Each structure stands twice: as C-alpha cells, then as structure tokens.
Amino acid sequence: MSTAADPSIPAPPPGCPFNAEFLPPNLRKHVDPNAPVPLRMMAAKSLVPLNPADMLGALYMLTFDPDANVRETAAKTSSGLPDRILGSALRDEGVQPPVLGYFLGLLKDKEAYAEMLVLNSETPDDAVASVAGTCSPKVAEIISQNQLRLLRNEDIIRGLCANPGVPVSLVDSVCDFAVRSGLVLADVPAMQAARVRIYGPQAAAAPPDPGPTAEEVLQELGTEAQAEDAAPMEEGKRMTLAQRIMKMSIAEKIKLGTLGNKEARSALIRDTNKLVCVAVIRSPRITDGEVLACAANRAINEDVLRVIYNNREWTKMQKVKLALVKNPKVPLTVTMKFLNTLRDAELKDLSRDKNVPAAVQSFAKKLHEKKTAPKQAPGGK
C-alpha cells in the first residue's frame, strides 16, 4: 500500500525500503521522520509496546532516521536486544527481508541467532552470502542445506568454498550438487575439482555445456519474457520458450523463474524439479492471481502448496484459503485450521461439494450446523 493511498501511513525516512504500514496505526508516529524527536527516541530505546517482529522493523527504520542520535540509539538497541525478542522475531517469516538481512549482519558472530536467520527463508540471499565466508561450521552446514539459496546466489557457494572453517567434505558436497545443477563458477577451484570428479579429467578444460542461460532466453524472447503487462505470448514463441526451458540446467531455470514474467513462471511452475517450482512461487514478481491458481491446482508440487499455506499474507485472502481447503494435496491439519475461518455460506457449499475430500466435506458440514444451530435461551431445557 502506498503512502499516497493512505495518508495515515507516514513516509519512510530517506533510504528506508518500506514504510510503517506493518505497525499498529497508533504507534506509527514513533518512526515518522516528521514526529517529535522524543517520540522517535522512545522507539529507538525499545520503550514502545510492540511485538518482537514489529520492534525489529521499527528499529531498522530508525537506523535511517534524519536525527543522528536516533540512528545511533536504534543501532545500539538493535545490537543488545534480549533473547525473548530475538528468539521469536528472527524466526518470523513475516518480518521484512531487509530487516532480517540487517540483523544477520549485526548478529553473525552469535551462532544461535545466525542459525535462526539463515534458516528463515525470507532472509535475503545476499545477506547469507555476506556471512558464508566467515560463519561457523555449524552455520555453514545449515546454509549448505538450502539448495535453492545455493543456486539462486552463486556468491554463497563462493563464500562457503573460501571459508577456512568449513570441512572439505561439506565443500565437496556443495560443489558436487552445484555442478550437477549446471553451475560452472570457473573462478572457484573446488568447483573445477567437482567437475572432474563427476565428468572426468576432460571436464577441467571443457566443462559440459550447461544449456541456455536465463539471460539468453530472456534476450531471445524480447520484452514478452520480461514485462508483466505484455500481451500473451504468441503460440510460436511460447513453443520456443518451452523448448529452450527443456534444455536449461536447474540453476538457469531457477534464475528464469525469478527474472522472467508470467509466461516463464507458468511454464516453470510445472517443472518436475521441486527446487524450480519453489523458486517460481518465491519469485518477488509472483502475483496474487498466480498464487490463487497454484493453490487451486491439484497437480501442483506439494512443496509449492507448503510455501503458500505458510505465507500469512497470502492466506489472508479468502479465495486462496478456500482454494487450499478444496485441494486434496493440502494436509488435513492445515485444512481444518482454515475451515474454522470460513464464512457460513462457504461452509455450506463445501458440505455439499462432492469434489472435495470426504473428511473436509464432513467437517465443513459439522461446522456449518454448529454455527447455524439455534441458540438455546438462558435457563431453557
């Protein structure tokens, strides 16, 4: 939501990548650059009653404050927050990615907090890359387990390979995976060694052709492959796109799923490799309409559905919740949670819908009957 659309949301300080929309309306004044300094200083000292996630966001905003004392105080407070705040907020995927990246930079030497942040899927890849070369072996192992991160950001692999504390066995495992996924990284000796292990001595001088790159495909297809508002792609170009995707490595498919437009995402969301599908649904360019279509798709990869039903912003949309409830691939425990939030009319429709799982239909019927049952008068029998 833009600040122009809602005047109650103050403009962010210059340089801050988001506004105060995430804060309760009555507390936004504490990060408003135009509010009195004492109000902002209260938040900079963490004296404002905020939940842990919101407190981190407010402190981050105040590190951009026009007043130097406020900025310095916010940075000092951020570095010394107690575990009851950090232990909750650093795991929260609802925290803005720039905030998580900032705190990873602050807390990178505190292993327990660094672990939480590299495990948080919303922590920016570049922030993880910045600590990969110096982190502890335990944090390095956690970083190495997020295969999607490794393929989205090559500097993470470079950092792990250069980290003197990372066991050789872990570096070899990461590089073997990266090579099999189509990454080359000619500047990394450990990657060259992995190519030789996998493809033989001849691969040292001439690595196997990884296929088309995402950049090449985007260039070949022109603006249609990049612009979100472009007209639907011509059938011939769509066929060309499909053919090129078939020849792409996993790593390049992931890049295309992040950089390409709806046409590219539509083709890649059906890929047999779950890393590619998840890269698409996590693309910063994904639209609400695409999320809804994925939620309703009974053939979609279960990992894609998991990303959707664990995303608080998407599950605020009633249509998405309803689509997830109807999708038999969604675990029953998740479905039951959403059923309790549906309207009476939606429960009634579900109770009669033969295309939903029997357990969902039955539970929807019970919930509807319970909600619409006449209330007994006090003292009645």
Coordinates of C-alpha atoms in Angstrom, one line a residue, residues 54-254:
D54 CA 7.4 -5.2 14.8
M55 CA 10.1 -4.0 17.2
L56 CA 12.8 -5.2 14.8
G57 CA 11.1 -3.4 11.9
A58 CA 10.8 -0.2 13.8
L59 CA 14.4 -0.2 15.0
Y60 CA 15.5 -0.9 11.4
M61 CA 13.5 2.1 10.1
L62 CA 15.0 4.3 12.8
T63 CA 18.6 3.5 11.6
F64 CA 17.6 5.7 8.6
D65 CA 16.2 8.5 10.9
P66 CA 17.3 12.1 10.0
D67 CA 18.4 12.6 13.6
A68 CA 21.9 11.2 14.2
N69 CA 21.2 10.4 17.9
V70 CA 18.1 8.5 17.0
R71 CA 20.0 6.5 14.4
E72 CA 22.8 5.7 16.8
T73 CA 20.4 4.7 19.6
A74 CA 18.4 2.4 17.3
A75 CA 21.6 0.7 16.2
K76 CA 22.8 0.3 19.7
T77 CA 19.4 -1.1 20.9
S78 CA 19.3 -3.5 17.9
S79 CA 22.7 -5.0 18.9
G80 CA 21.6 -5.6 22.5
L81 CA 18.1 -6.9 22.2
P82 CA 17.2 -9.7 24.7
D83 CA 16.6 -13.3 23.7
R84 CA 12.9 -13.0 24.4
I85 CA 12.7 -10.5 21.5
L86 CA 15.2 -12.0 19.1
G87 CA 14.3 -15.7 19.8
S88 CA 10.8 -15.0 18.4
A89 CA 11.4 -12.4 15.8
L90 CA 14.4 -13.8 13.9
R91 CA 12.3 -17.0 13.1
D92 CA 9.3 -15.0 11.9
E93 CA 8.9 -15.2 8.1
G94 CA 6.6 -12.2 8.3
V95 CA 9.5 -9.8 9.1
Q96 CA 10.6 -7.7 6.1
P97 CA 13.6 -9.2 4.3
P98 CA 15.8 -6.1 4.6
V99 CA 15.3 -6.2 8.4
L100 CA 16.4 -9.9 8.6
G101 CA 19.4 -9.0 6.4
Y102 CA 20.4 -6.1 8.7
F103 CA 20.1 -8.3 11.8
L104 CA 22.2 -11.1 10.2
G105 CA 24.9 -8.5 9.7
L106 CA 24.7 -7.5 13.3
L107 CA 24.4 -10.9 14.9
K108 CA 26.5 -13.0 12.5
D109 CA 29.0 -13.8 15.3
K110 CA 26.3 -15.1 17.6
E111 CA 25.8 -18.6 16.4
A112 CA 22.3 -19.3 17.8
Y113 CA 20.9 -16.1 16.2
A114 CA 22.8 -16.6 12.9
E115 CA 21.3 -20.1 12.7
M116 CA 17.8 -18.7 13.1
L117 CA 18.4 -16.1 10.4
V118 CA 19.9 -18.4 7.8
L119 CA 17.0 -20.9 8.4
N120 CA 14.5 -18.1 7.8
S121 CA 13.5 -18.3 4.1
E122 CA 12.8 -14.6 4.0
T123 CA 16.4 -13.6 4.9
P124 CA 17.9 -12.2 1.7
D125 CA 20.3 -14.4 -0.3
D126 CA 22.9 -11.6 -0.5
A127 CA 22.9 -11.3 3.3
V128 CA 23.6 -15.0 3.6
A129 CA 26.3 -14.7 1.0
S130 CA 28.0 -12.0 3.1
V131 CA 28.4 -14.3 6.1
A132 CA 29.1 -17.6 4.3
G133 CA 32.8 -16.9 4.1
T134 CA 33.3 -16.3 7.8
C135 CA 30.5 -18.2 9.6
S136 CA 31.0 -21.2 12.0
P137 CA 31.0 -24.7 10.6
K138 CA 27.5 -25.3 12.1
V139 CA 26.0 -22.3 10.4
A140 CA 27.8 -23.2 7.2
E141 CA 26.2 -26.6 7.3
I142 CA 22.7 -25.0 7.7
I143 CA 23.4 -22.7 4.7
S144 CA 24.5 -25.7 2.6
Q145 CA 21.2 -27.5 3.2
N146 CA 19.2 -24.7 1.5
Q147 CA 19.8 -25.9 -2.1
L148 CA 17.5 -23.2 -3.6
R149 CA 19.6 -20.5 -2.0
L150 CA 22.8 -22.0 -3.3
L151 CA 21.5 -22.0 -6.9
R152 CA 19.9 -18.5 -6.6
N153 CA 23.0 -16.8 -5.4
E154 CA 26.4 -18.1 -6.6
D155 CA 28.3 -16.0 -4.1
I156 CA 27.0 -18.2 -1.3
I157 CA 28.9 -21.1 -2.8
R158 CA 32.0 -18.9 -3.3
G159 CA 31.8 -17.9 0.4
L160 CA 31.5 -21.5 1.6
C161 CA 34.4 -22.6 -0.5
A162 CA 36.6 -19.8 0.8
N163 CA 35.6 -20.3 4.5
P164 CA 38.6 -21.9 6.2
G165 CA 36.4 -23.3 8.9
V166 CA 34.2 -25.3 6.6
P167 CA 35.1 -29.0 6.4
V168 CA 36.4 -30.2 3.0
S169 CA 33.6 -32.8 2.9
L170 CA 30.9 -30.1 3.1
V171 CA 32.6 -28.0 0.4
D172 CA 32.8 -31.1 -1.9
S173 CA 29.1 -32.0 -1.3
V174 CA 28.0 -28.4 -2.1
C175 CA 30.2 -28.2 -5.2
D176 CA 29.0 -31.7 -6.5
F177 CA 25.4 -30.5 -6.1
A178 CA 26.1 -27.2 -7.9
V179 CA 27.9 -28.9 -10.8
R180 CA 25.1 -31.4 -11.3
S181 CA 22.7 -28.5 -11.3
G182 CA 24.5 -26.8 -14.1
L183 CA 26.6 -24.1 -12.3
V184 CA 30.1 -23.6 -13.7
L185 CA 31.9 -20.9 -11.5
A186 CA 35.2 -21.1 -13.3
D187 CA 36.8 -18.9 -10.7
V188 CA 36.3 -21.5 -7.9
P189 CA 38.9 -24.3 -7.8
A190 CA 36.7 -26.5 -5.7
M191 CA 34.0 -26.4 -8.5
Q192 CA 36.6 -27.4 -11.0
A193 CA 37.6 -30.3 -8.8
A194 CA 33.9 -31.3 -8.6
R195 CA 33.5 -31.3 -12.4
V196 CA 36.5 -33.6 -12.7
R197 CA 35.0 -35.9 -10.0
I198 CA 31.7 -36.0 -11.8
Y199 CA 32.5 -35.8 -15.5
G200 CA 36.1 -36.9 -15.7
P201 CA 39.5 -35.2 -16.3
Q202 CA 38.4 -33.7 -19.7
A203 CA 35.8 -31.6 -17.9
A204 CA 38.6 -29.5 -16.3
A205 CA 39.4 -27.7 -19.5
A206 CA 36.0 -28.0 -21.2
P207 CA 33.0 -28.1 -18.8
P208 CA 29.8 -29.8 -20.2
D209 CA 27.5 -27.4 -22.0
P210 CA 25.0 -26.2 -19.3
G211 CA 22.5 -25.3 -21.9
P212 CA 20.8 -21.9 -22.4
T213 CA 21.2 -19.3 -19.7
A214 CA 18.2 -17.4 -18.3
E215 CA 19.7 -14.2 -19.7
E216 CA 20.0 -15.7 -23.2
V217 CA 16.4 -16.9 -23.1
L218 CA 15.1 -13.5 -21.9
Q219 CA 17.1 -11.7 -24.7
E220 CA 15.9 -14.1 -27.4
L221 CA 12.2 -13.8 -26.5
G222 CA 12.4 -10.0 -26.1
T223 CA 10.1 -7.9 -23.9
E224 CA 7.4 -10.5 -23.8
A225 CA 9.5 -12.6 -21.4
Q226 CA 10.2 -9.8 -19.0
A227 CA 7.2 -7.3 -19.0
E228 CA 4.4 -8.3 -16.6
D229 CA 1.9 -6.3 -18.5
A230 CA 2.8 -7.6 -22.0
A231 CA 0.2 -9.2 -24.2
P232 CA 0.0 -13.0 -24.1
M233 CA 2.9 -14.6 -25.9
E234 CA 2.3 -15.8 -29.5
E235 CA 2.0 -19.6 -29.8
G236 CA 5.2 -19.9 -31.7
K237 CA 7.2 -18.0 -29.1
R238 CA 5.5 -20.0 -26.3
M239 CA 6.7 -23.2 -28.0
T240 CA 10.2 -21.8 -28.4
L241 CA 10.2 -20.9 -24.7
A242 CA 9.1 -24.4 -23.7
Q243 CA 11.8 -26.0 -25.9
R244 CA 14.5 -23.7 -24.5
I245 CA 13.4 -24.5 -20.9
M246 CA 13.7 -28.2 -21.6
K247 CA 17.4 -27.7 -22.4
M248 CA 18.2 -25.5 -19.4
S249 CA 20.0 -26.5 -16.3
I250 CA 18.3 -26.5 -13.0
A251 CA 20.3 -23.4 -11.9
E252 CA 19.3 -21.4 -15.0
K253 CA 15.6 -22.5 -14.7
I254 CA 15.7 -21.1 -11.2

